[in-house]
Coordinates of C-alpha atoms and ligand atoms in Angstrom, one line a residue:
M199 CA 1.8 172.3 91.0
E200 CA -1.8 173.2 90.4
V201 CA -3.3 171.5 93.4
K202 CA -7.0 170.6 93.4
P203 CA -8.9 170.6 96.4
I204 CA -10.0 167.1 97.8
R205 CA -13.7 167.5 98.1
K206 CA -15.6 165.6 100.7
P207 CA -18.6 163.5 99.3
D208 CA -21.0 166.1 100.3
A209 CA -20.4 168.3 103.4
T210 CA -23.8 167.6 104.6
K211 CA -23.1 163.9 104.6
V212 CA -19.9 163.7 106.4
R213 CA -21.0 162.8 110.3
A214 CA -18.6 165.6 111.5
N215 CA -18.9 167.4 114.9
L216 CA -18.1 170.8 112.9
P217 CA -20.1 171.3 109.9
D218 CA -18.3 173.3 107.0
D219 CA -21.5 175.9 107.3
S220 CA -20.3 179.4 108.1
A221 CA -23.7 180.1 110.1
E222 CA -23.0 176.6 112.3
R223 CA -19.4 177.8 112.8
H224 CA -20.7 181.4 113.8
R225 CA -22.7 179.9 116.5
L226 CA -19.9 178.4 118.0
G227 CA -17.6 180.3 120.2
W228 CA -15.6 179.7 123.5
D229 CA -18.6 180.3 125.5
V230 CA -20.4 177.2 123.9
A231 CA -17.1 175.2 124.4
R232 CA -17.2 176.2 128.1
S233 CA -20.8 174.8 128.2
W234 CA -19.3 171.3 127.2
L235 CA -17.4 171.0 130.5
D236 CA -18.7 170.6 134.1
G237 CA -16.5 172.8 136.1
L238 CA -15.9 172.2 139.9
T239 CA -18.9 171.9 141.9
G240 CA -19.3 175.1 143.8
G241 CA -16.7 176.9 141.1
G242 CA -13.6 176.6 139.7
L243 CA -12.0 174.4 136.7
N244 CA -9.5 171.7 136.9
I245 CA -8.1 169.9 134.0
G246 CA -7.6 166.5 135.8
Y247 CA -11.3 166.6 137.0
E248 CA -12.4 167.2 133.1
A249 CA -10.3 164.7 131.8
V250 CA -10.9 161.9 134.4
D251 CA -13.4 162.2 137.3
R252 CA -16.0 163.7 135.2
H253 CA -16.5 160.7 133.4
V254 CA -16.7 158.5 136.5
V255 CA -19.4 160.9 137.9
H256 CA -21.4 160.5 134.7
G257 CA -21.6 156.9 135.0
H258 CA -18.7 156.0 132.4
G259 CA -16.3 154.6 134.6
N260 CA -15.9 151.3 133.0
R261 CA -15.1 152.9 129.4
E262 CA -11.5 152.1 128.5
A263 CA -9.5 155.4 128.9
I264 CA -5.7 154.5 128.0
R265 CA -4.7 151.2 126.1
W266 CA -0.8 151.5 126.8
I267 CA 1.4 149.3 124.6
G268 CA 4.8 148.6 126.0
K269 CA 7.9 148.2 123.8
N270 CA 7.8 144.7 124.1
G271 CA 4.2 144.4 123.0
T272 CA 2.6 144.1 126.9
V273 CA -0.6 145.9 126.8
R274 CA -1.9 147.6 129.8
S275 CA -5.4 149.0 129.8
F276 CA -6.9 151.7 132.4
S277 CA -10.6 152.4 132.6
Y278 CA -11.5 156.1 133.6
A279 CA -12.1 154.6 136.9
N280 CA -8.8 152.9 137.2
L281 CA -7.4 156.3 136.1
K282 CA -9.3 158.2 138.8
E283 CA -8.0 156.0 141.2
A284 CA -4.4 156.0 140.1
T285 CA -4.4 159.7 139.9
D286 CA -6.2 160.3 143.2
R287 CA -3.4 158.3 144.8
F288 CA -0.8 160.5 143.1
A289 CA -2.3 163.6 144.4
S290 CA -2.9 162.2 147.9
L291 CA 1.1 161.3 147.7
L292 CA 1.9 164.9 146.8
E293 CA -0.5 166.0 149.7
K294 CA 1.4 163.5 152.2
L295 CA 4.8 164.9 151.3
G296 CA 3.6 168.2 152.4
H297 CA 3.1 170.0 148.8
T298 CA 0.5 172.4 148.2
K299 CA -1.4 174.1 145.4
G300 CA 1.1 175.6 143.1
V301 CA 3.8 172.6 143.6
H302 CA 5.9 172.1 140.4
V303 CA 6.2 168.4 139.3
F304 CA 8.4 167.4 136.5
T305 CA 8.6 164.2 134.6
L306 CA 11.6 162.7 132.9
L307 CA 9.9 159.6 131.6
G308 CA 9.3 157.7 128.3
R309 CA 5.7 156.9 127.4
T310 CA 4.8 155.0 130.6
P311 CA 1.5 154.8 132.4
E312 CA 3.3 156.7 135.4
L313 CA 3.9 159.7 133.1
Y314 CA 0.1 159.9 132.4
I315 CA -0.7 159.4 136.0
T316 CA 1.7 161.8 137.3
A317 CA 0.3 164.6 134.8
L318 CA -3.2 164.1 135.7
G319 CA -2.6 163.7 139.5
T320 CA -0.5 166.7 139.6
L321 CA -3.3 168.7 138.0
K322 CA -5.9 167.2 140.4
A323 CA -3.6 168.5 143.4
G324 CA -3.5 171.8 141.9
G325 CA 0.0 171.8 140.9
M326 CA 2.0 172.8 137.8
F327 CA 3.0 169.9 135.5
C328 CA 6.1 170.1 133.2
P329 CA 7.2 166.9 131.2
L330 CA 10.6 166.7 130.0
Y331 CA 11.4 164.9 126.9
S332 CA 13.0 161.6 128.3
A333 CA 16.1 161.5 125.8
F334 CA 17.4 165.1 127.1
G335 CA 21.0 164.5 128.6
P336 CA 21.9 166.0 132.0
E337 CA 22.4 169.6 131.0
P338 CA 19.1 170.4 129.2
V339 CA 17.6 168.4 132.2
R340 CA 19.2 170.6 134.9
A341 CA 18.5 174.0 132.8
R342 CA 15.0 173.4 132.9
M343 CA 14.5 172.0 136.3
E344 CA 16.4 175.0 137.5
I345 CA 14.5 177.6 135.6
G346 CA 11.2 176.1 136.3
A347 CA 12.1 175.7 140.2
A348 CA 11.0 172.0 140.1
N349 CA 9.9 170.4 143.6
V350 CA 9.2 167.0 142.4
L351 CA 10.8 164.9 139.9
V352 CA 9.4 161.7 138.7
T353 CA 11.7 159.6 136.5
T354 CA 13.6 156.2 136.3
A355 CA 16.5 155.0 138.6
A356 CA 18.7 155.0 135.6
D357 CA 18.0 158.5 134.5
Y358 CA 18.1 159.6 138.1
A359 CA 21.6 158.4 138.6
K360 CA 23.0 159.8 135.1
K361 CA 21.3 162.7 134.5
V362 CA 20.0 164.2 138.2
Q363 CA 21.9 163.0 141.1
P364 CA 25.2 164.7 140.4
W365 CA 23.8 168.1 140.7
R366 CA 20.5 167.4 142.7
A367 CA 22.1 169.1 145.8
E368 CA 22.5 172.2 144.1
I369 CA 18.8 172.7 143.2
P370 CA 17.4 173.6 146.6
S371 CA 13.9 173.5 145.5
L372 CA 13.8 170.0 144.3
R373 CA 12.2 168.2 147.3
H374 CA 11.4 164.8 146.2
V375 CA 12.5 162.6 143.8
I376 CA 10.2 159.5 142.7
L377 CA 11.3 156.5 140.9
V378 CA 9.0 154.4 138.7
D379 CA 11.2 151.4 138.7
L380 CA 12.8 149.9 141.7
P381 CA 15.8 152.1 142.9
P382 CA 19.1 150.4 143.3
P383 CA 20.2 150.1 147.0
D384 CA 22.3 153.1 146.7
I385 CA 19.8 155.5 145.8
S386 CA 18.3 156.2 149.4
E387 CA 16.9 159.7 148.8
T388 CA 14.3 158.7 146.5
L389 CA 10.8 157.2 146.8
D390 CA 9.4 154.3 145.0
F391 CA 6.4 155.3 142.9
A392 CA 4.4 152.3 143.3
K393 CA 5.0 151.7 146.9
A394 CA 4.4 155.4 147.9
C395 CA 1.1 155.4 146.2
A396 CA 0.0 152.2 147.4
D397 CA 0.5 153.8 150.8
V398 CA -2.0 156.6 150.4
S399 CA -5.7 157.0 149.8
G400 CA -7.1 156.4 146.5
D401 CA -10.1 158.9 146.9
F402 CA -8.6 162.4 146.8
K403 CA -10.7 165.6 146.9
I404 CA -9.6 168.0 143.9
V405 CA -8.0 171.1 144.9
R406 CA -10.1 174.1 143.7
T407 CA -8.3 175.5 141.0
K408 CA -9.7 178.6 139.2
P409 CA -9.5 178.9 135.3
D410 CA -6.6 181.2 135.6
D411 CA -4.5 179.0 137.9
M412 CA -1.0 177.5 136.5
A413 CA -1.3 174.1 135.3
L414 CA 1.4 173.5 132.5
L415 CA 4.9 174.6 131.7
H416 CA 5.9 173.5 128.0
F417 CA 9.2 174.1 126.6
T418 CA 9.1 175.1 122.9
S419 CA 10.8 173.0 120.3
G420 CA 14.0 174.9 119.9
T421 CA 13.7 175.2 116.3
T422 CA 14.5 178.7 115.9
G423 CA 16.7 179.4 119.1
K424 CA 16.9 178.6 122.8
P425 CA 13.8 177.0 123.8
K426 CA 11.2 179.3 125.7
G427 CA 9.1 178.1 128.8
A428 CA 5.3 179.0 127.8
M429 CA 3.0 178.8 130.8
H430 CA -0.4 177.4 130.6
V431 CA -3.4 177.9 132.9
H432 CA -6.4 175.3 133.7
E433 CA -8.8 177.3 131.4
A434 CA -6.7 175.9 128.5
V435 CA -9.0 172.9 128.8
V436 CA -11.9 174.8 127.2
A437 CA -9.7 174.7 124.1
H438 CA -8.2 171.3 124.3
N439 CA -11.6 169.8 124.9
A440 CA -13.1 171.8 122.1
T441 CA -10.5 171.1 119.4
G442 CA -10.6 167.5 120.3
R443 CA -14.2 167.7 119.3
L444 CA -14.3 170.0 116.4
V445 CA -10.9 169.5 114.6
L446 CA -10.0 165.8 115.6
D447 CA -13.9 165.2 115.4
L448 CA -13.5 162.9 118.4
Q449 CA -16.7 160.7 119.2
P450 CA -17.6 158.4 121.9
D451 CA -16.7 155.2 120.3
D452 CA -13.3 156.4 118.9
V453 CA -10.0 154.8 119.6
F454 CA -7.5 157.9 119.2
W455 CA -3.9 157.8 118.7
C456 CA -1.8 160.9 118.9
T457 CA 1.9 159.9 118.2
A458 CA 3.4 162.8 119.8
D459 CA 5.3 162.4 123.0
P460 CA 4.2 164.4 125.8
G461 CA 7.8 165.9 126.4
W462 CA 6.2 168.3 123.8
V463 CA 3.1 170.3 123.9
T464 CA 1.1 168.2 121.5
G465 CA 1.7 165.0 123.3
T466 CA 0.0 166.8 126.2
S467 CA -2.8 168.8 124.7
Y468 CA -3.8 166.1 122.3
G469 CA -1.9 163.0 123.8
I470 CA -3.6 163.3 127.2
I471 CA -6.0 166.0 127.6
A472 CA -8.0 166.5 124.3
P473 CA -9.0 162.5 124.2
L474 CA -9.4 162.1 127.7
T475 CA -11.7 165.3 128.1
N476 CA -13.9 164.1 125.2
G477 CA -14.0 160.4 127.0
V478 CA -12.6 158.2 124.1
T479 CA -10.0 155.4 124.3
M480 CA -6.6 156.7 123.6
I481 CA -3.4 154.6 122.6
V482 CA -0.2 155.2 123.9
D483 CA 2.8 153.3 122.3
E484 CA 6.0 153.1 124.4
A485 CA 8.1 152.7 121.2
E486 CA 9.5 155.0 118.9
F487 CA 8.8 155.6 115.0
D488 CA 8.8 152.3 113.1
A489 CA 6.9 152.3 110.1
E490 CA 6.0 148.5 110.2
R491 CA 5.1 148.7 113.9
W492 CA 2.8 151.8 113.5
Y493 CA 0.6 150.3 110.5
A494 CA 0.3 147.1 112.4
T495 CA -0.8 149.2 115.6
L496 CA -3.3 151.3 113.5
A497 CA -4.8 147.9 112.3
R498 CA -4.7 145.8 115.5
E499 CA -5.9 148.6 117.7
K500 CA -8.7 149.6 115.3
V501 CA -7.6 153.2 115.5
S502 CA -10.2 155.5 114.1
V503 CA -8.7 159.0 114.5
W504 CA -4.9 159.4 114.2
Y505 CA -3.2 162.6 114.9
T506 CA 0.6 162.7 113.8
A507 CA 3.4 165.0 112.2
P508 CA 4.9 165.6 108.7
T509 CA 8.2 164.1 109.8
A510 CA 6.6 160.8 110.7
I511 CA 4.3 161.0 107.4
R512 CA 7.4 161.6 105.2
L513 CA 9.1 158.4 106.7
L514 CA 5.9 156.4 105.7
M515 CA 6.0 157.8 102.3
K516 CA 9.8 156.9 102.1
A517 CA 8.8 153.3 103.4
G518 CA 6.6 153.0 100.4
D519 CA 2.6 152.3 99.5
D520 CA 2.9 148.4 99.5
L521 CA 3.8 148.3 103.3
A522 CA 0.6 150.6 104.0
R523 CA -1.5 148.3 101.9
R524 CA -0.4 145.1 103.7
H525 CA -2.8 146.3 106.5
D526 CA -6.3 146.5 107.1
L527 CA -6.8 150.5 107.9
S528 CA -10.5 150.4 107.1
R529 CA -11.4 151.8 110.5
L530 CA -9.3 154.9 110.1
R531 CA -11.9 157.8 109.9
F532 CA -10.0 160.7 110.4
M533 CA -6.2 161.7 110.0
A534 CA -4.5 164.9 111.1
S535 CA -1.2 166.6 111.0
V536 CA 0.8 169.2 113.1
G537 CA 3.9 170.5 113.8
E538 CA 5.6 171.8 110.2
P539 CA 4.1 172.5 107.0
L540 CA 2.5 169.6 105.4
N541 CA 3.4 169.6 101.9
A542 CA 0.7 169.3 99.3
E543 CA 2.8 166.1 98.1
A544 CA 2.1 164.1 101.5
V545 CA -1.7 165.3 101.3
I546 CA -2.2 163.9 97.9
W547 CA -0.1 160.8 98.8
S548 CA -2.4 159.9 101.9
A549 CA -5.6 160.3 99.8
R550 CA -4.2 157.8 97.4
V551 CA -2.8 155.2 100.1
F552 CA -5.6 155.4 102.8
G553 CA -8.4 156.6 100.7
K554 CA -8.5 159.7 102.7
P555 CA -6.1 163.0 103.2
F556 CA -4.2 163.9 106.1
H557 CA -6.0 167.2 107.4
D558 CA -3.2 169.5 108.3
N559 CA -3.6 171.9 111.1
W560 CA -1.5 174.7 112.8
W561 CA -0.7 176.0 116.3
Q562 CA 2.3 176.2 118.7
T563 CA 3.3 175.8 122.2
E564 CA 2.1 179.3 122.8
T565 CA -1.5 178.8 121.7
G566 CA -1.9 175.7 123.7
G567 CA -4.2 174.1 121.2
I568 CA -5.2 174.0 117.6
M569 CA -6.1 177.4 116.0
I570 CA -6.3 176.8 112.3
A571 CA -7.3 173.5 110.8
N572 CA -8.9 171.4 108.0
T573 CA -11.8 169.9 109.6
A574 CA -13.6 166.4 108.7
A575 CA -16.4 168.4 106.8
M576 CA -14.1 170.8 104.8
D577 CA -12.9 170.4 101.4
V578 CA -9.0 169.9 102.0
K579 CA -6.5 172.1 99.8
P580 CA -3.4 170.2 99.8
G581 CA -0.8 172.4 101.1
S582 CA -3.2 174.8 103.0
M583 CA -3.3 174.8 107.0
G584 CA -7.1 175.1 106.8
K585 CA -9.3 177.9 108.2
P586 CA -9.4 179.3 111.8
L587 CA -11.6 177.8 114.1
P588 CA -14.8 179.2 115.8
G589 CA -13.8 181.6 118.5
V590 CA -10.3 182.3 116.7
E591 CA -9.8 185.5 114.9
A592 CA -6.5 185.0 112.7
A593 CA -5.4 187.5 110.3
I594 CA -2.5 188.4 108.1
V595 CA -1.0 191.7 109.2
D596 CA 1.5 194.2 108.5
T597 CA 3.7 195.0 111.3
S598 CA 5.7 197.6 109.8
C599 CA 3.6 200.5 110.6
D600 CA 2.9 202.1 114.1
H601 CA -0.1 199.9 114.3
I602 CA -0.9 196.5 113.4
V603 CA -2.6 196.6 109.7
P604 CA -4.6 193.6 108.8
I605 CA -3.9 192.9 105.1
E606 CA -7.4 191.9 103.4
A607 CA -6.1 191.3 99.9
P608 CA -6.0 187.5 99.1
M609 CA -2.6 185.7 98.9
K610 CA -0.8 188.5 100.3
V611 CA 2.2 187.4 102.6
G612 CA 2.4 188.8 106.0
H613 CA 2.7 188.1 109.5
L614 CA 0.1 185.5 111.0
A615 CA -1.6 187.1 114.0
L616 CA -4.3 185.6 116.4
K617 CA -6.7 188.3 118.3
A618 CA -5.6 187.6 122.0
G619 CA -7.8 186.1 124.5
W620 CA -8.5 182.6 123.6
P621 CA -8.8 180.2 126.6
S622 CA -5.5 178.2 125.9
M623 CA -3.4 181.4 125.2
F624 CA 0.0 181.1 126.9
R625 CA 0.1 183.4 130.0
G626 CA 3.9 183.8 130.1
Y627 CA 7.2 182.9 129.0
L628 CA 9.1 181.7 132.2
H629 CA 11.1 184.6 133.6
E630 CA 11.0 186.5 130.1
D631 CA 8.4 189.1 130.7
A632 CA 9.7 191.3 128.0
R633 CA 9.9 188.7 125.4
Y634 CA 6.2 187.7 126.3
A635 CA 5.1 191.7 126.0
A636 CA 6.9 191.8 122.7
C637 CA 4.6 189.1 121.4
F638 CA 1.6 191.3 121.7
R639 CA 0.6 194.4 119.9
D640 CA -2.8 196.3 119.4
G641 CA -4.6 193.5 121.1
W642 CA -3.0 190.8 118.5
Y643 CA -0.7 188.2 119.2
L644 CA 2.2 187.8 116.7
T645 CA 3.0 184.1 116.2
G646 CA 6.3 184.9 114.4
D647 CA 4.9 183.1 111.4
L648 CA 4.3 184.2 107.7
A649 CA 1.4 183.3 105.8
M650 CA -1.2 184.0 103.2
R651 CA -4.9 183.8 103.0
D652 CA -7.0 183.0 99.9
E653 CA -10.1 184.4 98.8
D654 CA -12.0 181.3 100.4
G655 CA -10.6 181.9 104.0
Y656 CA -7.9 179.4 103.8
F657 CA -4.5 179.9 105.5
W658 CA -1.4 179.2 103.7
F659 CA 2.0 178.9 105.4
V660 CA 4.7 180.6 104.0
G661 CA 7.8 180.2 106.7
R662 CA 9.0 181.4 110.0
A663 CA 9.6 185.0 110.0
D664 CA 13.3 183.9 110.7
D665 CA 13.6 181.7 107.9
V666 CA 12.2 183.6 105.1
I667 CA 14.7 184.4 102.5
K668 CA 15.1 187.8 100.5
S669 CA 16.6 187.5 97.5
A670 CA 16.9 190.1 94.8
G671 CA 13.8 191.9 95.8
H672 CA 11.9 188.6 96.3
L673 CA 10.5 187.5 99.3
I674 CA 10.9 183.6 99.2
G675 CA 9.1 181.3 101.7
P676 CA 11.3 178.3 102.2
F677 CA 8.2 176.0 102.4
E678 CA 7.2 176.8 98.7
V679 CA 10.8 175.7 97.4
E680 CA 10.8 172.5 99.6
S681 CA 7.4 171.7 98.5
A682 CA 8.3 172.0 95.0
L683 CA 11.6 169.9 95.3
M684 CA 9.4 167.4 97.2
E685 CA 7.4 166.8 94.0
H686 CA 10.3 165.1 92.5
P687 CA 9.9 161.4 92.6
A688 CA 13.5 160.9 94.1
V689 CA 13.1 163.3 97.0
A690 CA 12.3 162.5 100.5
E691 CA 12.7 165.7 102.2
A692 CA 13.8 169.1 101.8
A693 CA 15.2 172.2 103.7
V694 CA 15.9 175.5 102.4
I695 CA 18.2 178.3 103.8
G696 CA 19.3 181.7 102.4
L697 CA 22.9 182.2 102.1
P698 CA 24.4 186.0 102.0
D699 CA 25.2 186.9 98.5
E700 CA 26.8 190.1 97.6
R701 CA 24.8 190.9 94.4
A702 CA 21.0 189.4 95.6
G703 CA 21.4 190.0 99.1
E704 CA 20.7 186.4 99.7
I705 CA 20.5 183.3 97.5
V706 CA 18.5 180.1 98.0
K707 CA 20.4 176.8 99.0
A708 CA 18.5 173.3 99.2
Y709 CA 19.5 170.2 101.2
V710 CA 17.5 167.1 100.2
T711 CA 17.5 163.5 101.5
L712 CA 16.3 160.9 98.9
K713 CA 13.7 158.0 98.8
Q714 CA 14.7 154.6 99.3
G715 CA 16.4 152.9 96.3
Q716 CA 17.6 156.6 95.1
E717 CA 21.3 156.9 94.8
P718 CA 22.9 160.4 95.0
S719 CA 24.7 161.5 91.8
E720 CA 25.7 164.6 90.2
A721 CA 23.3 163.6 87.1
L722 CA 20.3 163.7 90.0
R723 CA 21.6 166.9 91.5
K724 CA 21.5 168.7 88.2
E725 CA 18.3 167.3 87.3
L726 CA 17.1 168.6 90.8
L727 CA 18.2 172.1 90.0
G728 CA 16.5 172.0 86.6
H729 CA 13.3 170.4 87.9
A730 CA 13.3 173.7 90.6
R731 CA 14.2 176.1 88.1
K732 CA 11.3 174.8 85.8
R733 CA 8.8 174.8 88.7
L734 CA 9.8 177.7 90.5
G735 CA 11.5 180.0 88.2
A736 CA 14.9 181.3 88.1
A737 CA 14.6 184.1 90.6
I738 CA 13.0 181.5 93.4
A739 CA 14.7 178.4 92.7
P740 CA 17.8 177.0 94.6
R741 CA 21.1 178.0 93.3
Q742 CA 22.7 175.2 95.1
I743 CA 21.6 172.0 96.0
E744 CA 23.2 169.2 98.3
I745 CA 22.1 165.8 98.7
R746 CA 22.4 164.4 102.1
T747 CA 21.6 161.1 103.9
D748 CA 19.8 163.1 106.8
L749 CA 18.7 166.8 107.9
P750 CA 19.1 167.9 111.6
R751 CA 16.0 168.1 113.3
T752 CA 14.6 168.6 116.5
R753 CA 13.7 166.1 119.0
S754 CA 9.9 166.9 118.3
G755 CA 10.6 166.2 114.5
K756 CA 11.1 169.6 113.2
I757 CA 13.8 170.4 110.5
M758 CA 16.4 173.2 112.0
R759 CA 17.1 175.2 109.3
R760 CA 19.1 177.6 111.7
L761 CA 21.6 174.8 112.3
L762 CA 22.0 174.3 108.5
K763 CA 22.7 178.0 108.2
A764 CA 24.9 178.2 111.0
R765 CA 27.2 175.0 109.9
E766 CA 27.0 176.5 106.4
L767 CA 28.4 179.8 107.4
G768 CA 30.7 178.7 110.2
L769 CA 28.6 180.7 112.9
P770 CA 28.0 179.6 116.4
E771 CA 25.7 176.7 116.7
G772 CA 23.4 178.2 119.4
D773 CA 21.3 176.0 121.8
L774 CA 21.5 172.3 120.7
S775 CA 19.6 170.7 123.6
T776 CA 16.7 169.8 121.3
L777 CA 18.8 168.4 118.5
E778 CA 17.9 164.9 117.7
Q779 CA 21.0 163.6 116.4
A780 CA 24.2 164.9 114.7
A781 CA 23.2 165.2 110.9
Ligands
ATP1169 P1 11.0 177.5 118.9 O1 9.8 178.3 119.3 O2 11.7 177.1 120.0 O3 12.0 178.0 118.0 P2 9.0 176.0 117.5 O4 8.4 177.1 117.1 O5 9.3 174.8 116.6 O6 10.3 176.1 118.5 P3 6.6 174.7 118.5 O7 5.7 175.5 119.5 O8 6.8 173.3 118.8 O9 8.2 175.2 118.7 O10 6.0 174.8 117.3 C1 5.4 175.9 116.7 C2 5.7 176.4 115.3 O11 5.6 174.8 114.3 C3 4.7 177.4 114.6 O12 5.1 178.7 115.0 C4 5.2 176.9 113.1 O13 6.2 177.6 112.7 C5 5.5 175.3 112.9 N1 4.2 174.7 112.7 C6 3.1 174.0 113.5 N2 2.3 173.5 112.7 C7 2.2 174.0 111.3 C8 1.6 173.8 110.3 N3 0.6 173.0 110.3 N4 2.1 174.4 109.1 C9 3.2 174.9 109.3 N5 3.9 175.2 110.3 C10 3.5 174.7 111.4
MG1170 MG1 8.0 179.0 118.2

């Protein structure tokens, strides 16, 4: 498909925080970004201070910080002043319980207000915060808390009884469990969140943390293998704040909704820290995805900036254009997507239905914040991840020689690498020093993704290095094949893997799911094979296509190609702790 760029009316007219002008982009860098934050009086940097207290100090305490919408529609609103008090109380509680700087605080919670209070209170107390996705079963919870040496856990009574109590005594580091709902009488070894926080001071003196002090522990999605624990420091807030401003284009009156769960890095970097450091109002919806509910929320809450993921966008596409058109979405100013490649088809669909495109951006748990993006003033090239941000040096490199060699020629596939040293760069994989060291060569961080750069400096995702298919001398990126399949009107989603083949080395196999109202049939399968061959040529098109009702994906919404492959070949399935459902 020949994809035309979606041109912004006139870059100079778009009221964007980051003009698409190379001189202006060049002027911005991490030093400028540092100057946008306060730092602690007398030295030091603390994410909790920058996200919450700073706004109160500057006289914006009455501004709405969090508008929480419960599953049943209950709404709770927290001003920045309310949030300061609540997080001060949680920090005071940690202190009262005898925890000091460096304490490891875990949550196993849905998107409840206590999750946000715990995260920010822990950071203010100088602790390290680690959110666990609430639907994890007992084993993934235990494994993560064990390797993360958890000292405190905040969770619900039901999850505690089911997932933690049976083995609690075997993790001696775990000193306190705090329950956000009333504990049943037989759970005596826990504290009650509300009561414990009410009994301590609502005015806490923030612990003096340095930029390099540990702040966050995030486990990766487990898309390519066993999840890794990526460690982040307080300095990451420089990138969270700057990318909230420059990429998400957050402006003071915005109502911002990041749909990601804080159990994954997006839900913390952009579902807590970036919006709050930028002083906007953020929406938290406790409920899971539902197309009708999401559109109603966007309209009712007058959401102006929306950050979501391809998997949700594809579900919205599946639900049909009419549903979107039944809601008043006129307040939406900027829409962005991350987590997986965003097919050109989805960008074009959004421009048609919303009158503005989704802006794709790229980053990883390891990068801590957005690195490559389509920003508000840029022309969007559907299917491209956009351009590196000011301060980010990204390159396509060849890793096959003794030294890393940047590939300058446009549209050549290579490893996506970043010059090490950006503020939100991860500082280690928990207990995996060799693995961390192996990510860096000659001052470059190797991302594990393959990409290309075009003559205008836009980056194009090709696939994860692990997923790339080598067939009869061709290097085939699954994304290209999946995108071509998704252009067919019957296809909702596609996943492509390589299968061993004696003659070609590997052959391409595709799995697709269908849009609402489409029925699987042999005729349709043949039509899809023909469509792909016409679009991609016989060398790249899938030899096999299987129509399925669903695809296996991670709980953070990413298609697990490694699982499709393992099942196809009868190989061990590997770590399934982040698998959403048996598909
Ligand atoms: P694991 O490392 O455990 O296999 P994961 O890589 O999926 O899991 P994350 O850190 O959540 O864990 O995801 C980052 C990866 O997601 C990137 O390396 C890239 O492969 C993919 N990704 C994120 N954003 C984009 C995007 N805009 N376009 C293409 N791929 C993306
Ligand atoms: Mg990864």
